[in-house]
């Protein structure tokens, strides 16, 4: 599927979850899983499975040929040579993330960086924008453009490619993209100097299907280890090996034969659940690459399951939730499983489940437990699937020790039915001991509402609190140990603070007239704590009638900054965009749609910036207001490539 906005994601609600009383909560047990999944014993065993697939495909084709009385040919392509048995991927779970560069990314877990469009390296901001990298010096109280470089190699044709995410490890920048022309995840590796100069090093391709999600991010970074999730759709009608996790270093004239497999049969795991490849099958791979090495070295672990998925990265593991739909469309039944792939290289484990998470924020691993917010008809977060869903809600809470070889199911007592939220685009966050969730309009234009609610669930005990709101829930964020709800009433933008104490309650509310949030992604918001109850927050805003789709091509009108004093919110002011004609006439060759948005609030070393398209605006903050002090426009007229 190419990246087109799909408006037909709404499906009928399916059967409800079984509710259970809070007293049935499972005891916490941080012990390791008793059993793990089984890997294929050899390449021969894996080849035997695929031969059964292709034999069945041949039989079905023969039946079709007989019915149609015409001939056709079916051929299986050549498989890549099987790799030698590879060691388990290098352990990353215990490696602390580097603390050299201040984080400007609103991440889900501290120490687990997420691919984004702006990072900090030493004295510089590094920005990924419309297929190019830029550095802007902020050290020594400066705001000055230093360098610009294509986000792809000189020998790479960027046509049909999207360069979406960026991460920095020491003096190495990696740009994560997807190439339809080359059929896989593209990893561009660049060097950055202390002076902010950029130099291209290499490009690598990881074979995969498109990873794009309107909410999730494909890459994470823990220390020097790059972690990339990739889905691989397997077809029984052709060569399943052609979709296997594989890697090549790009060179001029590169061929498909340059790919080498990075997931041997002994690193491909499965459960006992019957898998119908004609209804859909996929390898869900987690690839770990060591960025500390001059030449990128990667190894993959993969689990075999249905295509539908949501993935979540904790500090210790990657969780992949798969969902298959069986039966006629009017009476389809979902079967689900959650796989846990440890980052220390040990064998994955699994648990049979029901329903599907909405996005990565539906998950929380901690204290030896896994908590997951589920919807009965969820279909994963691929592309825009997370933006429109329906069905009953439940909270699954299970010990990590209950994961095993995939034969066991989460007991009914592990599910707790939750109230439905108004709105079809569900948002959720775990803050302290609470799960918060509510509904809004997501990527669609704000809709009139003056009666909504956010729910606060004490997830370990099961207590549910309903907090009435006069606006929808389009964003949920942490304010230290408390929370913030952002949403529209159809005309105005509201920000409501929530105290998460023994009795959760709304405290402060700020209203911005004739406005809506300008970015829907989690990275579009940032909260800079100054103390336990005080801090500064920033959020891009646009006009009240604008939909989330706007962020794909136009920067936000302004960055709104508020002060939080004991959960009472007050406006400091805005830093406004002043786009110029050169912003659009930038000779863009690749990634000319802002799939990850383009506006971010930045709090760096006591300074405040607003990134809006090709502009960075600096503001000075005092107790009551923010005032623009300067700005820089880094839109390229003619791109100067650093040597």
Coordinates of C-alpha atoms in Angstrom, one line a residue:
X1 CA 0.0 0.0 0.0
X2 CA 1.3 3.4 -0.9
X3 CA 0.9 6.4 1.4
X4 CA -2.6 7.6 0.5
X5 CA -5.0 8.9 3.0
X6 CA -7.6 6.2 3.3
X7 CA -11.1 7.1 4.5
X8 CA -12.6 3.6 4.6
X9 CA -11.1 2.4 7.8
X10 CA -14.3 2.4 9.8
X11 CA -15.7 -1.1 10.4
X12 CA -18.6 -2.5 12.4
X13 CA -18.0 -3.2 16.1
X14 CA -17.5 -6.8 17.1
X15 CA -18.2 -8.9 20.2
X16 CA -17.4 -7.3 23.5
X17 CA -14.7 -8.3 26.0
X18 CA -15.6 -10.3 29.0
X19 CA -15.5 -8.1 32.1
X20 CA -14.0 -9.1 35.4
X21 CA -14.0 -7.6 38.8
X22 CA -11.0 -5.8 40.2
X23 CA -10.5 -8.6 42.7
X24 CA -9.5 -10.9 39.9
X25 CA -6.3 -9.0 39.1
X26 CA -3.4 -11.3 38.5
X27 CA -0.6 -11.3 41.1
X28 CA 2.6 -9.5 40.0
X29 CA 5.5 -11.9 39.2
X30 CA 8.7 -10.4 37.6
X31 CA 10.1 -13.8 36.9
X32 CA 11.2 -14.6 33.4
X33 CA 8.9 -16.6 31.1
X34 CA 8.8 -20.3 31.9
X35 CA 9.0 -21.2 28.2
X36 CA 9.8 -19.4 25.0
X37 CA 8.8 -19.7 21.4
X38 CA 10.3 -22.3 19.1
X39 CA 12.5 -21.3 16.3
X40 CA 12.9 -23.3 13.1
X41 CA 15.5 -26.0 13.7
X42 CA 17.1 -25.6 10.3
X43 CA 16.8 -24.0 6.9
X44 CA 15.5 -27.3 5.7
X45 CA 12.5 -27.2 8.1
X46 CA 11.7 -23.6 7.0
X47 CA 12.0 -24.6 3.3
X48 CA 9.6 -27.5 4.0
X49 CA 7.0 -25.1 5.3
X50 CA 7.3 -22.8 2.2
X51 CA 7.1 -25.8 -0.1
X52 CA 3.8 -26.8 1.4
X53 CA 2.6 -23.2 0.8
X54 CA 3.7 -23.2 -2.8
X55 CA 2.3 -26.7 -3.4
X56 CA -1.1 -25.6 -2.1
X57 CA -0.8 -22.4 -4.3
X58 CA -0.1 -24.6 -7.2
X59 CA -3.1 -26.8 -6.5
X60 CA -5.4 -23.7 -6.2
X61 CA -4.0 -22.4 -9.5
X62 CA -4.6 -25.8 -11.2
X63 CA -8.2 -25.7 -9.9
X64 CA -8.6 -22.1 -11.3
X65 CA -7.1 -23.3 -14.6
X66 CA -9.5 -26.2 -14.9
X67 CA -12.5 -23.9 -14.1
X68 CA -11.5 -21.3 -16.6
X69 CA -10.2 -23.8 -19.2
X70 CA -7.1 -21.7 -19.9
X71 CA -3.5 -22.1 -19.0
X72 CA -1.2 -20.1 -16.8
X73 CA 2.2 -20.6 -15.3
X74 CA 3.4 -20.4 -11.8
X75 CA 7.0 -20.2 -10.9
X76 CA 8.8 -19.8 -7.6
X77 CA 11.7 -17.4 -7.7
X78 CA 15.2 -18.1 -6.5
X79 CA 15.8 -17.8 -2.8
X80 CA 18.7 -15.9 -1.3
X81 CA 21.4 -18.2 0.0
X82 CA 20.7 -19.2 3.6
X83 CA 22.9 -17.4 6.0
X84 CA 25.1 -19.2 8.4
X85 CA 23.7 -19.6 11.8
X86 CA 24.0 -16.2 13.4
X87 CA 24.5 -15.3 17.0
X88 CA 21.8 -13.7 18.9
X89 CA 21.6 -9.9 18.4
X90 CA 23.9 -7.9 20.6
X91 CA 22.4 -7.1 24.0
X92 CA 21.0 -3.6 24.2
X93 CA 18.7 -3.7 27.1
X94 CA 21.3 -2.8 29.7
X95 CA 23.1 -0.2 27.7
X96 CA 22.3 3.2 29.0
X97 CA 21.3 5.9 26.4
X98 CA 24.0 8.5 25.9
X99 CA 23.5 11.6 28.0
X100 CA 25.8 13.9 25.9
X101 CA 22.9 15.6 24.0
X102 CA 19.9 17.1 25.6
X103 CA 16.7 15.5 24.4
X104 CA 14.2 17.6 22.6
X105 CA 11.9 14.7 21.8
X106 CA 8.7 13.9 23.7
X107 CA 9.5 10.2 24.1
X108 CA 7.4 7.4 25.5
X109 CA 10.2 6.0 27.7
X110 CA 13.2 7.9 29.1
X111 CA 16.4 6.4 27.6
X112 CA 14.6 5.1 24.5
X113 CA 15.0 7.7 21.9
X114 CA 12.6 7.8 18.9
X115 CA 13.2 8.7 15.3
X116 CA 12.2 12.3 14.8
X117 CA 12.7 15.4 12.6
X118 CA 14.8 17.4 15.0
X119 CA 17.6 16.4 17.4
X120 CA 20.4 18.1 19.4
X121 CA 24.1 17.4 18.7
X122 CA 26.5 19.3 20.9
X123 CA 26.1 23.0 20.0
X124 CA 23.8 22.4 17.1
X125 CA 20.2 21.6 16.2
X126 CA 20.0 19.0 13.5
X127 CA 16.8 19.1 11.4
X128 CA 15.4 16.6 8.8
X129 CA 13.2 18.4 6.4
X130 CA 11.9 17.5 2.9
X131 CA 14.7 15.1 2.0
X132 CA 17.5 17.2 3.5
X133 CA 19.6 17.5 6.7
X134 CA 20.3 20.9 8.2
X135 CA 22.4 22.1 11.1
X136 CA 21.8 25.3 13.0
X137 CA 24.3 26.5 15.6
X138 CA 22.8 27.5 19.0
X139 CA 26.0 27.4 21.0
X140 CA 27.5 30.6 22.3
X141 CA 24.1 32.2 22.2
X142 CA 24.0 32.0 18.4
X143 CA 21.2 31.1 15.9
X144 CA 23.0 30.5 12.7
X145 CA 22.6 28.0 9.8
X146 CA 25.8 26.0 9.4
X147 CA 25.3 23.2 6.9
X148 CA 22.8 21.5 4.6
X149 CA 23.1 18.1 2.9
X150 CA 20.8 15.8 1.0
X151 CA 19.4 13.1 3.3
X152 CA 20.5 10.4 0.8
X153 CA 23.8 9.6 -1.0
X154 CA 25.1 11.2 -4.2
X155 CA 24.7 7.9 -6.0
X156 CA 21.1 7.4 -4.7
X157 CA 18.1 8.3 -6.9
X158 CA 15.6 9.7 -4.3
X159 CA 12.6 9.2 -6.5
X160 CA 9.9 7.1 -4.8
X161 CA 11.6 7.5 -1.4
X162 CA 10.4 9.0 1.9
X163 CA 13.0 10.2 4.4
X164 CA 11.0 10.2 7.6
X165 CA 13.0 9.8 10.8
X166 CA 16.4 10.8 12.2
X167 CA 18.5 9.6 15.2
X168 CA 21.9 10.6 16.5
X169 CA 24.5 8.4 18.3
X170 CA 27.7 10.2 19.2
X171 CA 28.9 11.7 15.9
X172 CA 26.7 9.5 13.7
X173 CA 23.4 10.5 12.2
X174 CA 21.1 7.9 10.8
X175 CA 18.2 8.8 8.6
X176 CA 15.4 6.2 8.3
X177 CA 13.3 6.2 5.2
X178 CA 11.3 3.9 3.0
X179 CA 12.0 3.5 -0.8
X180 CA 9.2 2.2 -3.0
X181 CA 11.7 2.1 -5.9
X182 CA 14.2 0.0 -4.0
X183 CA 11.6 -1.9 -1.9
X184 CA 12.6 -1.5 1.6
X185 CA 13.7 0.5 4.6
X186 CA 16.5 2.8 3.8
X187 CA 19.1 3.8 6.4
X188 CA 21.4 6.7 5.5
X189 CA 24.4 7.1 7.6
X190 CA 26.1 10.5 8.0
X191 CA 29.0 12.0 10.0
X192 CA 28.5 15.2 12.0
X193 CA 31.5 17.2 13.3
X194 CA 31.7 19.3 16.4
X195 CA 31.5 22.3 14.1
X196 CA 28.1 21.1 12.7
X197 CA 29.5 20.0 9.3
X198 CA 27.8 17.1 7.6
X199 CA 29.3 14.3 5.5
X200 CA 27.6 11.3 3.8
X201 CA 29.0 7.9 4.8
X202 CA 26.9 5.2 3.4
X203 CA 23.4 3.9 2.6
X204 CA 22.0 0.5 3.7
X205 CA 18.8 -1.2 2.7
X206 CA 16.8 -3.4 5.0
X207 CA 14.2 -5.4 3.0
X208 CA 10.7 -4.7 4.4
X209 CA 7.2 -3.5 3.6
X210 CA 6.3 0.1 4.4
X211 CA 6.5 0.8 8.2
X212 CA 4.5 4.0 8.1
X213 CA 2.1 4.7 10.9
X214 CA 0.2 8.0 11.6
X215 CA 1.2 7.6 15.2
X216 CA 4.1 5.2 15.7
X217 CA 7.8 5.6 14.8
X218 CA 9.8 2.9 13.0
X219 CA 13.1 3.4 14.8
X220 CA 14.4 3.6 18.3
X221 CA 17.9 4.2 19.8
X222 CA 19.3 2.8 23.1
X223 CA 22.9 3.8 23.5
X224 CA 24.6 3.1 20.2
X225 CA 22.1 0.4 19.2
X226 CA 19.6 1.3 16.5
X227 CA 16.4 -0.7 16.7
X228 CA 14.1 -0.9 13.7
X229 CA 10.8 -2.7 13.4
X230 CA 9.9 -3.9 9.9
X231 CA 6.8 -5.9 8.6
X232 CA 7.5 -8.4 5.9
X233 CA 4.4 -9.7 4.0
X234 CA 4.9 -13.3 2.8
X235 CA 3.0 -14.5 -0.2
X236 CA 2.4 -18.2 -0.9
X237 CA 1.9 -17.3 -4.6
X238 CA 5.5 -16.4 -5.1
X239 CA 8.9 -16.7 -3.4
X240 CA 8.4 -16.1 0.4
X241 CA 12.2 -15.7 0.7
X242 CA 12.0 -12.6 -1.5
X243 CA 10.4 -10.8 1.5
X244 CA 12.8 -12.1 4.2
X245 CA 14.8 -9.7 6.4
X246 CA 17.9 -8.9 4.4
X247 CA 20.4 -6.1 4.1
X248 CA 22.7 -4.6 1.5
X249 CA 25.1 -1.7 1.3
X250 CA 24.0 0.5 -1.5
X251 CA 26.4 1.0 -4.4
X252 CA 25.9 2.3 -7.9
X253 CA 24.4 -0.5 -10.0
X254 CA 23.3 -2.4 -6.9
X255 CA 21.4 -5.6 -7.6
X256 CA 18.8 -7.6 -5.7
X257 CA 21.5 -10.3 -5.4
X258 CA 23.5 -7.9 -3.2
X259 CA 21.0 -8.5 -0.3
X260 CA 22.2 -10.9 2.4
X261 CA 19.8 -12.5 4.8
X262 CA 20.1 -11.3 8.4
X263 CA 17.5 -13.6 9.9
X264 CA 18.5 -17.3 9.6
X265 CA 15.9 -19.9 10.2
X266 CA 17.2 -20.4 13.8
X267 CA 16.2 -16.8 14.6
X268 CA 12.7 -17.1 13.1
X269 CA 10.1 -18.0 15.7
X270 CA 6.5 -19.3 15.6
X271 CA 3.7 -20.3 17.9
X272 CA 1.4 -23.3 17.6
X273 CA -1.3 -21.1 16.1
X274 CA -2.3 -22.4 12.7
X275 CA -1.4 -19.7 10.1
X276 CA -3.2 -19.5 6.8
X277 CA -0.8 -17.8 4.3
X278 CA -3.7 -17.3 1.9
X279 CA -5.5 -15.2 4.5
X280 CA -2.3 -13.3 5.2
X281 CA 1.1 -14.0 6.8
X282 CA 3.9 -11.8 7.8
X283 CA 7.3 -11.9 9.4
X284 CA 7.6 -9.2 12.1
X285 CA 11.3 -8.5 12.4
X286 CA 13.2 -6.5 15.0
X287 CA 16.6 -5.5 13.6
X288 CA 19.4 -4.3 15.9
X289 CA 22.3 -2.4 14.3
X290 CA 25.5 -1.3 16.1
X291 CA 26.1 2.3 15.2
X292 CA 29.4 2.3 17.1
X293 CA 31.0 0.3 14.2
X294 CA 32.3 2.1 11.1
X295 CA 30.3 -0.3 8.9
X296 CA 26.8 -0.9 10.1
X297 CA 26.3 -4.4 11.3
X298 CA 22.7 -5.7 11.8
X299 CA 21.0 -8.8 13.0
X300 CA 17.3 -9.6 13.0
X301 CA 15.0 -11.7 15.1
X302 CA 11.5 -12.4 13.5
X303 CA 8.2 -13.9 14.5
X304 CA 5.8 -15.5 12.1
X305 CA 2.2 -14.3 12.4
X306 CA -0.7 -12.5 10.8
X307 CA -0.1 -9.1 9.0
X308 CA -2.1 -6.9 11.4
X309 CA 0.2 -5.3 14.0
X310 CA 1.0 -2.8 16.6
X311 CA 4.5 -2.6 18.1
X312 CA 5.9 -1.0 21.2
X313 CA 9.4 -0.6 22.4
X314 CA 10.1 -0.7 26.2
X315 CA 13.6 -0.3 27.7
X316 CA 14.0 -4.1 27.7
X317 CA 11.9 -5.6 24.8
X318 CA 9.9 -5.0 21.7
X319 CA 6.3 -6.2 21.8
X320 CA 4.5 -7.0 18.6
X321 CA 0.8 -7.5 18.7
X322 CA -0.7 -9.4 15.7
X323 CA -4.4 -9.8 14.8
X324 CA -5.9 -12.0 12.2
X325 CA -9.5 -11.8 11.0
X326 CA -11.2 -15.0 9.9
X327 CA -14.6 -15.8 8.4
X328 CA -17.0 -13.8 6.3
X329 CA -16.7 -10.0 6.5
X330 CA -20.1 -9.8 8.2
X331 CA -19.2 -12.4 10.9
X332 CA -15.4 -12.1 11.1
X333 CA -13.7 -13.3 14.3
X334 CA -10.4 -11.8 15.5
X335 CA -7.6 -14.0 16.9
X336 CA -4.7 -12.2 18.4
X337 CA -1.3 -12.8 20.0
X338 CA 1.3 -10.6 21.6
X339 CA 5.0 -11.5 21.1
X340 CA 7.8 -10.3 23.4
X341 CA 11.2 -10.0 21.7
X342 CA 13.8 -9.2 24.4
X343 CA 16.5 -6.7 23.5
X344 CA 19.2 -8.8 25.2
X345 CA 19.1 -11.3 22.4
X346 CA 17.3 -14.1 24.2
X347 CA 14.4 -16.1 22.7
X348 CA 11.0 -14.4 22.2
X349 CA 7.9 -15.5 24.0
X350 CA 4.2 -15.1 23.3
X351 CA 0.7 -15.1 24.7
X352 CA -2.6 -15.6 22.9
X353 CA -5.0 -12.7 23.4
X354 CA -8.2 -11.0 22.3
X355 CA -8.7 -7.6 20.6
X356 CA -6.0 -5.2 19.4
X357 CA -4.2 -2.2 20.9
X358 CA -4.8 1.2 19.2
X359 CA -1.1 2.4 19.0
X360 CA 2.1 2.2 20.9
X361 CA 0.7 4.3 23.8
X362 CA -1.7 1.5 24.6
X363 CA 1.2 -0.4 26.1
X364 CA 3.1 -0.2 29.4
X365 CA 5.7 -2.6 30.6
X366 CA 6.8 -2.2 34.2
X367 CA 7.1 -3.9 37.6
X368 CA 7.1 -7.3 35.9
X369 CA 3.7 -6.7 34.3
X370 CA 2.4 -5.8 30.8
X371 CA -0.6 -3.5 30.6
X372 CA -2.4 -3.0 27.3
X373 CA -5.5 -0.9 26.4
X374 CA -7.5 -2.9 23.8
X375 CA -10.3 -2.4 21.4
X376 CA -12.4 -5.3 20.2
X377 CA -12.2 -4.5 16.5
X378 CA -8.8 -2.8 16.4
X379 CA -6.7 -3.5 13.2
X380 CA -3.3 -2.2 14.3
X381 CA -1.6 1.1 13.7
X382 CA -0.3 0.6 10.2
X383 CA -0.8 3.6 7.9
X384 CA -4.0 5.4 9.3
X385 CA -5.7 2.4 11.0
X386 CA -5.3 4.0 14.5
X387 CA -7.3 7.1 13.5
X388 CA -10.6 5.4 13.0
X389 CA -11.8 2.4 15.1
X390 CA -14.8 1.3 17.1
X391 CA -15.8 -1.5 19.5
X392 CA -15.6 -2.2 23.2
X393 CA -12.6 -1.3 25.3
X394 CA -10.7 -3.4 27.9
X395 CA -7.5 -3.3 29.9
X396 CA -5.3 -6.4 29.7
X397 CA -2.9 -6.8 32.6
X398 CA -0.7 -9.8 32.7
X399 CA 2.6 -10.8 34.4
X400 CA 5.6 -11.0 32.0
X401 CA 6.1 -14.5 33.5
X402 CA 2.9 -15.6 31.9
X403 CA 4.5 -15.3 28.4
X404 CA 5.6 -18.7 27.2
X405 CA 5.8 -20.8 24.0
X406 CA 2.6 -19.2 22.6
X407 CA 0.3 -22.1 23.5
X408 CA -1.2 -20.4 26.5
X409 CA -3.9 -17.7 26.5
X410 CA -4.3 -14.7 28.8
X411 CA -7.1 -15.7 31.2
X412 CA -10.4 -13.9 31.2
X413 CA -9.6 -12.6 34.6
X414 CA -6.8 -10.6 33.1
X415 CA -9.2 -8.4 31.1
X416 CA -11.1 -5.6 32.7
X417 CA -13.9 -4.0 30.7
X418 CA -13.7 -0.2 30.4
X419 CA -16.3 2.4 29.6
X420 CA -16.5 3.6 26.0
X421 CA -15.1 7.0 25.2
X422 CA -16.8 9.6 23.1
X423 CA -15.1 10.1 19.7
X424 CA -13.7 7.6 17.3
X425 CA -10.0 8.5 17.5
X426 CA -8.9 7.1 20.9
X427 CA -6.0 8.7 22.6
X428 CA -4.3 7.2 25.7
X429 CA -1.3 7.7 28.0
X430 CA 0.1 6.0 31.1
X431 CA 1.1 8.6 33.7
X432 CA 2.3 7.3 37.0
X433 CA -0.1 4.6 38.3
X434 CA -2.8 5.7 35.9
X435 CA -3.9 5.0 32.4
X436 CA -5.8 7.9 30.8
X437 CA -7.9 7.6 27.7
X438 CA -10.5 9.6 25.8
X439 CA -11.7 10.2 22.2
X440 CA -11.6 13.0 19.7
X441 CA -11.4 13.5 15.9
X442 CA -7.8 12.6 15.2
X443 CA -6.8 13.7 11.7
X444 CA -10.2 14.9 10.8
X445 CA -11.5 18.5 11.3
X446 CA -12.6 19.4 14.8
X447 CA -16.3 18.7 15.5
X448 CA -18.7 20.6 17.7
X449 CA -18.9 19.1 21.2
X450 CA -19.4 20.4 24.7
X451 CA -19.8 17.1 26.5
X452 CA -17.0 14.7 26.6
X453 CA -14.8 12.9 29.2
X454 CA -11.4 11.6 30.0
X455 CA -11.1 8.4 32.0
X456 CA -8.4 7.8 34.6
X457 CA -7.8 4.1 35.4
X458 CA -5.7 3.0 38.3
X459 CA -4.4 0.1 36.2
X460 CA -3.0 -2.1 39.0
X461 CA -6.2 -1.9 41.1
X462 CA -8.8 -1.4 38.4
X463 CA -10.5 1.7 39.8
X464 CA -12.0 3.9 37.0
X465 CA -12.7 7.6 37.3
X466 CA -14.7 9.6 34.8
X467 CA -13.7 13.2 34.5
X468 CA -16.3 15.3 32.5
X469 CA -14.8 17.8 29.9
X470 CA -16.4 20.5 27.7
X471 CA -14.1 19.5 24.8
X472 CA -12.9 16.4 22.9
X473 CA -9.7 14.5 23.8
X474 CA -7.2 14.9 20.9
X475 CA -4.0 14.6 22.9
X476 CA -3.0 13.3 26.3
X477 CA 0.4 14.2 27.8
X478 CA 2.2 14.0 31.1
X479 CA 2.8 17.1 33.2
X480 CA 5.4 15.5 35.5
X481 CA 3.3 13.1 37.7
X482 CA 0.1 14.7 36.5
X483 CA -1.6 15.0 33.1
X484 CA -2.8 17.4 30.4
X485 CA -5.8 16.9 28.1
X486 CA -5.8 18.8 24.8
X487 CA -8.9 19.0 22.6
X488 CA -11.3 21.1 20.6
X489 CA -15.0 21.9 21.1
X490 CA -15.3 22.5 17.3
X491 CA -14.3 26.1 17.5
X492 CA -11.8 26.7 20.3
X493 CA -8.8 24.8 21.6
X494 CA -8.8 23.8 25.2
X495 CA -6.0 22.5 27.5
X496 CA -7.1 21.0 30.8
X497 CA -4.8 19.9 33.6
X498 CA -5.6 16.8 35.7
X499 CA -4.3 16.1 39.2
X500 CA -3.6 12.4 39.5
X501 CA -3.9 12.0 43.3
X502 CA -6.0 9.7 45.4
X503 CA -9.0 11.1 43.7
X504 CA -8.2 12.3 40.1
X505 CA -9.7 15.6 39.2
X506 CA -9.5 18.4 36.6
X507 CA -7.8 21.5 37.9
X508 CA -6.9 24.2 35.4
X509 CA -8.2 25.1 32.0
X510 CA -6.9 27.3 29.3
X511 CA -8.8 28.2 26.1
X512 CA -7.4 29.5 22.9
X513 CA -10.1 31.1 20.8
X514 CA -10.6 30.0 17.2
X515 CA -7.7 27.5 17.2
X516 CA -6.9 23.8 16.9
X517 CA -3.7 21.9 17.5
X518 CA -1.4 22.0 14.5
X519 CA 0.3 18.6 15.0
X520 CA -1.2 15.3 15.9
X521 CA 2.0 13.3 16.6
X522 CA 3.3 12.9 20.1
X523 CA 6.5 14.8 19.1
X524 CA 4.5 17.9 18.4
X525 CA 4.3 18.6 22.1
X526 CA 6.9 19.2 24.8
X527 CA 6.8 19.8 28.5
X528 CA 9.8 21.2 30.3
X529 CA 9.5 20.6 34.0
X530 CA 10.9 23.3 36.3
X531 CA 9.8 21.6 39.5
X532 CA 7.4 18.9 40.6
X533 CA 4.4 21.0 39.9
X534 CA 5.7 23.7 37.6
X535 CA 7.0 24.0 34.1
X536 CA 6.6 25.3 30.5
X537 CA 4.8 23.6 27.6
X538 CA 4.7 24.2 23.9
X539 CA 2.2 23.1 21.2
X540 CA 1.8 24.1 17.5
X541 CA -1.6 25.6 16.7
X542 CA -3.6 26.4 13.5
X543 CA -7.1 27.8 12.8
X544 CA -10.1 26.2 14.4
X545 CA -11.4 24.6 11.2
X546 CA -8.2 23.0 10.1
X547 CA -7.9 19.2 10.0
X548 CA -4.8 17.1 11.0
X549 CA -4.2 16.4 7.3
X550 CA -2.9 20.0 7.0
X551 CA 0.3 19.1 8.8
X552 CA 1.4 17.0 5.8
X553 CA 2.1 20.1 3.7
X554 CA 1.9 23.3 5.7
X555 CA 3.7 24.5 8.8
X556 CA 1.7 25.5 11.8
X557 CA 0.6 29.1 12.1
X558 CA 2.3 29.5 15.5
X559 CA 3.8 27.8 18.5
X560 CA 1.7 28.4 21.7
X561 CA 3.6 28.5 25.0
X562 CA 2.0 28.2 28.4
X563 CA 3.2 28.2 31.9
X564 CA 2.1 25.6 34.4
X565 CA 2.0 26.7 38.1
X566 CA 0.6 24.1 40.3
X567 CA -1.6 22.8 37.4
X568 CA -3.0 26.3 36.7
X569 CA -2.3 27.2 33.1
X570 CA -1.5 30.7 31.8
X571 CA -0.6 31.9 28.4
X572 CA 2.9 33.2 27.8
X573 CA 2.2 34.0 24.1
X574 CA 3.0 32.6 20.7
X575 CA 5.9 32.5 18.3
X576 CA 4.4 32.9 14.8
X577 CA 5.4 31.5 11.5
X578 CA 6.3 33.9 8.6
X579 CA 6.8 31.5 5.7
X580 CA 8.3 33.0 2.5
X581 CA 8.0 32.0 -1.2
X582 CA 11.4 30.3 -0.9
X583 CA 9.9 27.8 1.6
X584 CA 7.8 26.3 -1.2
X585 CA 10.3 26.9 -4.1
X586 CA 13.0 24.7 -2.4
X587 CA 13.7 22.4 -5.4
X588 CA 12.5 19.4 -3.3
X589 CA 13.4 16.1 -4.8
X590 CA 12.3 13.6 -2.1
X591 CA 10.0 13.5 0.9
X592 CA 8.0 16.5 -0.3
X593 CA 5.1 15.6 2.0
X594 CA 5.6 16.1 5.8
X595 CA 4.4 12.7 6.9
X596 CA 5.8 13.4 10.4
X597 CA 4.7 17.0 10.6
X598 CA 7.0 20.0 10.5
X599 CA 6.5 22.0 13.7
X600 CA 8.0 21.4 17.1
X601 CA 8.5 23.3 20.4
X602 CA 12.2 23.1 21.6
X603 CA 13.5 23.8 25.1
X604 CA 17.3 23.6 25.0
X605 CA 19.7 24.7 27.8
X606 CA 17.3 27.4 29.2
X607 CA 16.4 28.7 25.7
X608 CA 13.1 28.4 23.9
X609 CA 12.7 27.8 20.2
X610 CA 9.8 27.2 17.8
X611 CA 10.5 25.1 14.7
X612 CA 7.9 25.8 12.0
X613 CA 8.7 24.5 8.5
X614 CA 12.0 26.1 7.4
X615 CA 11.9 28.6 10.3
X616 CA 13.4 28.5 13.7
X617 CA 12.2 31.3 16.0
X618 CA 13.7 32.0 19.4
X619 CA 11.8 33.6 22.2
X620 CA 12.7 35.0 25.6
X621 CA 10.5 33.9 28.5
X622 CA 9.9 35.8 31.7
X623 CA 7.3 35.1 34.4
X624 CA 4.3 36.3 32.3
X625 CA 5.2 36.3 28.6
X626 CA 7.4 35.1 25.7
X627 CA 8.8 37.6 23.3
X628 CA 10.5 36.9 20.0
X629 CA 14.1 37.8 20.0
X630 CA 15.3 36.5 16.5
X631 CA 14.6 34.0 13.8
X632 CA 16.4 32.2 11.0
X633 CA 15.1 30.8 7.8
X634 CA 17.1 27.8 6.5
X635 CA 15.1 27.1 3.3
X636 CA 17.5 26.2 0.6
X637 CA 17.5 28.1 -2.7
X638 CA 20.4 26.1 -4.1
X639 CA 21.5 23.3 -1.8
X640 CA 25.2 23.5 -0.9
X641 CA 26.5 20.0 -0.2
X642 CA 29.2 19.9 2.5
X643 CA 32.4 18.2 1.4

